[in-house]
Amino acid sequence: MLNNIISLVSGCVTFLGGFLVVWGAVSLGLAVREQQGGSQIASAISTIAGGAIIIAAAIYFGQLDTSWLPN
């Protein structure tokens, strides 16, 4: 049961992180195309990095050891 919950949470958080990476890439593309200031570009890069960190955390969370649970 706990394995199913961990898998579900990990999948949802991975999806959220992927969404942030895509959103950041779109924002970066728009900032470069519109030749906006460095703050818009920095914000987009921060969003991409944050999404990547969230994905890494979700992968780590999905690998938690639940072998100590009784069957």
C-alpha positions as protocol buffer text, in pm:
chain_id: "A"
residue {
  index: 1
  type: MET
  ca { x: 0 y: 0 z: 0 }
}
residue {
  index: 2
  type: LEU
  ca { x: 278 y: 242 z: 95 }
}
residue {
  index: 3
  type: ASN
  ca { x: 461 y: 154 z: -226 }
}
residue {
  index: 4
  type: ASN
  ca { x: 154 y: 257 z: -428 }
}
residue {
  index: 5
  type: ILE
  ca { x: 129 y: 588 z: -243 }
}
residue {
  index: 6
  type: ILE
  ca { x: 499 y: 661 z: -289 }
}
residue {
  index: 7
  type: SER
  ca { x: 471 y: 578 z: -658 }
}
residue {
  index: 8
  type: LEU
  ca { x: 167 y: 802 z: -701 }
}
residue {
  index: 9
  type: VAL
  ca { x: 321 y: 1096 z: -516 }
}
residue {
  index: 10
  type: SER
  ca { x: 648 y: 1055 z: -703 }
}
residue {
  index: 11
  type: GLY
  ca { x: 468 y: 1055 z: -1037 }
}
residue {
  index: 12
  type: CYS
  ca { x: 265 y: 1364 z: -952 }
}
residue {
  index: 13
  type: VAL
  ca { x: 566 y: 1558 z: -828 }
}
residue {
  index: 14
  type: THR
  ca { x: 767 y: 1453 z: -1134 }
}
residue {
  index: 15
  type: PHE
  ca { x: 486 y: 1584 z: -1354 }
}
residue {
  index: 16
  type: LEU
  ca { x: 491 y: 1915 z: -1164 }
}
residue {
  index: 17
  type: GLY
  ca { x: 866 y: 1944 z: -1209 }
}
residue {
  index: 18
  type: GLY
  ca { x: 836 y: 1867 z: -1579 }
}
residue {
  index: 19
  type: PHE
  ca { x: 568 y: 2131 z: -1614 }
}
residue {
  index: 20
  type: LEU
  ca { x: 797 y: 2387 z: -1451 }
}
residue {
  index: 21
  type: VAL
  ca { x: 1083 y: 2295 z: -1683 }
}
residue {
  index: 22
  type: VAL
  ca { x: 860 y: 2337 z: -1988 }
}
residue {
  index: 23
  type: TRP
  ca { x: 712 y: 2662 z: -1853 }
}
residue {
  index: 24
  type: GLY
  ca { x: 1062 y: 2795 z: -1789 }
}
residue {
  index: 25
  type: ALA
  ca { x: 1174 y: 2701 z: -2140 }
}
residue {
  index: 26
  type: VAL
  ca { x: 875 y: 2880 z: -2291 }
}
residue {
  index: 27
  type: SER
  ca { x: 940 y: 3184 z: -2074 }
}
residue {
  index: 28
  type: LEU
  ca { x: 1305 y: 3180 z: -2175 }
}
residue {
  index: 29
  type: GLY
  ca { x: 1215 y: 3162 z: -2541 }
}
residue {
  index: 30
  type: LEU
  ca { x: 972 y: 3452 z: -2510 }
}
residue {
  index: 31
  type: ALA
  ca { x: 1223 y: 3661 z: -2314 }
}
residue {
  index: 32
  type: VAL
  ca { x: 1492 y: 3605 z: -2576 }
}
residue {
  index: 33
  type: ARG
  ca { x: 1254 y: 3668 z: -2865 }
}
residue {
  index: 34
  type: GLU
  ca { x: 1117 y: 3989 z: -2715 }
}
residue {
  index: 35
  type: GLN
  ca { x: 1470 y: 4098 z: -2617 }
}
residue {
  index: 36
  type: GLN
  ca { x: 1358 y: 4167 z: -2263 }
}
residue {
  index: 37
  type: GLY
  ca { x: 1596 y: 4251 z: -1984 }
}
residue {
  index: 38
  type: GLY
  ca { x: 1816 y: 4014 z: -1795 }
}
residue {
  index: 39
  type: SER
  ca { x: 1567 y: 3979 z: -1512 }
}
residue {
  index: 40
  type: GLN
  ca { x: 1317 y: 3796 z: -1733 }
}
residue {
  index: 41
  type: ILE
  ca { x: 1587 y: 3563 z: -1862 }
}
residue {
  index: 42
  type: ALA
  ca { x: 1717 y: 3501 z: -1509 }
}
residue {
  index: 43
  type: SER
  ca { x: 1366 y: 3426 z: -1389 }
}
residue {
  index: 44
  type: ALA
  ca { x: 1312 y: 3176 z: -1669 }
}
residue {
  index: 45
  type: ILE
  ca { x: 1643 y: 3003 z: -1599 }
}
residue {
  index: 46
  type: SER
  ca { x: 1554 y: 2989 z: -1228 }
}
residue {
  index: 47
  type: THR
  ca { x: 1222 y: 2826 z: -1315 }
}
residue {
  index: 48
  type: ILE
  ca { x: 1397 y: 2564 z: -1529 }
}
residue {
  index: 49
  type: ALA
  ca { x: 1649 y: 2494 z: -1251 }
}
residue {
  index: 50
  type: GLY
  ca { x: 1373 y: 2471 z: -991 }
}
residue {
  index: 51
  type: GLY
  ca { x: 1181 y: 2224 z: -1205 }
}
residue {
  index: 52
  type: ALA
  ca { x: 1494 y: 2011 z: -1247 }
}
residue {
  index: 53
  type: ILE
  ca { x: 1550 y: 2010 z: -869 }
}
residue {
  index: 54
  type: ILE
  ca { x: 1188 y: 1906 z: -812 }
}
residue {
  index: 55
  type: ILE
  ca { x: 1224 y: 1621 z: -1062 }
}
residue {
  index: 56
  type: ALA
  ca { x: 1543 y: 1504 z: -889 }
}
residue {
  index: 57
  type: ALA
  ca { x: 1370 y: 1513 z: -551 }
}
residue {
  index: 58
  type: ALA
  ca { x: 1075 y: 1314 z: -687 }
}
residue {
  index: 59
  type: ILE
  ca { x: 1307 y: 1049 z: -829 }
}
residue {
  index: 60
  type: TYR
  ca { x: 1485 y: 1025 z: -495 }
}
residue {
  index: 61
  type: PHE
  ca { x: 1152 y: 1004 z: -310 }
}
residue {
  index: 62
  type: GLY
  ca { x: 1041 y: 725 z: -543 }
}
residue {
  index: 63
  type: GLN
  ca { x: 1348 y: 521 z: -450 }
}
residue {
  index: 64
  type: LEU
  ca { x: 1277 y: 516 z: -77 }
}
residue {
  index: 65
  type: ASP
  ca { x: 1324 y: 175 z: 81 }
}
residue {
  index: 66
  type: THR
  ca { x: 1004 y: 33 z: 224 }
}
residue {
  index: 67
  type: SER
  ca { x: 1136 y: -318 z: 278 }
}
residue {
  index: 68
  type: TRP
  ca { x: 1109 y: -270 z: 654 }
}
residue {
  index: 69
  type: LEU
  ca { x: 728 y: -283 z: 627 }
}
residue {
  index: 70
  type: PRO
  ca { x: 555 y: -607 z: 728 }
}
residue {
  index: 71
  type: ASN
  ca { x: 394 y: -798 z: 441 }
}
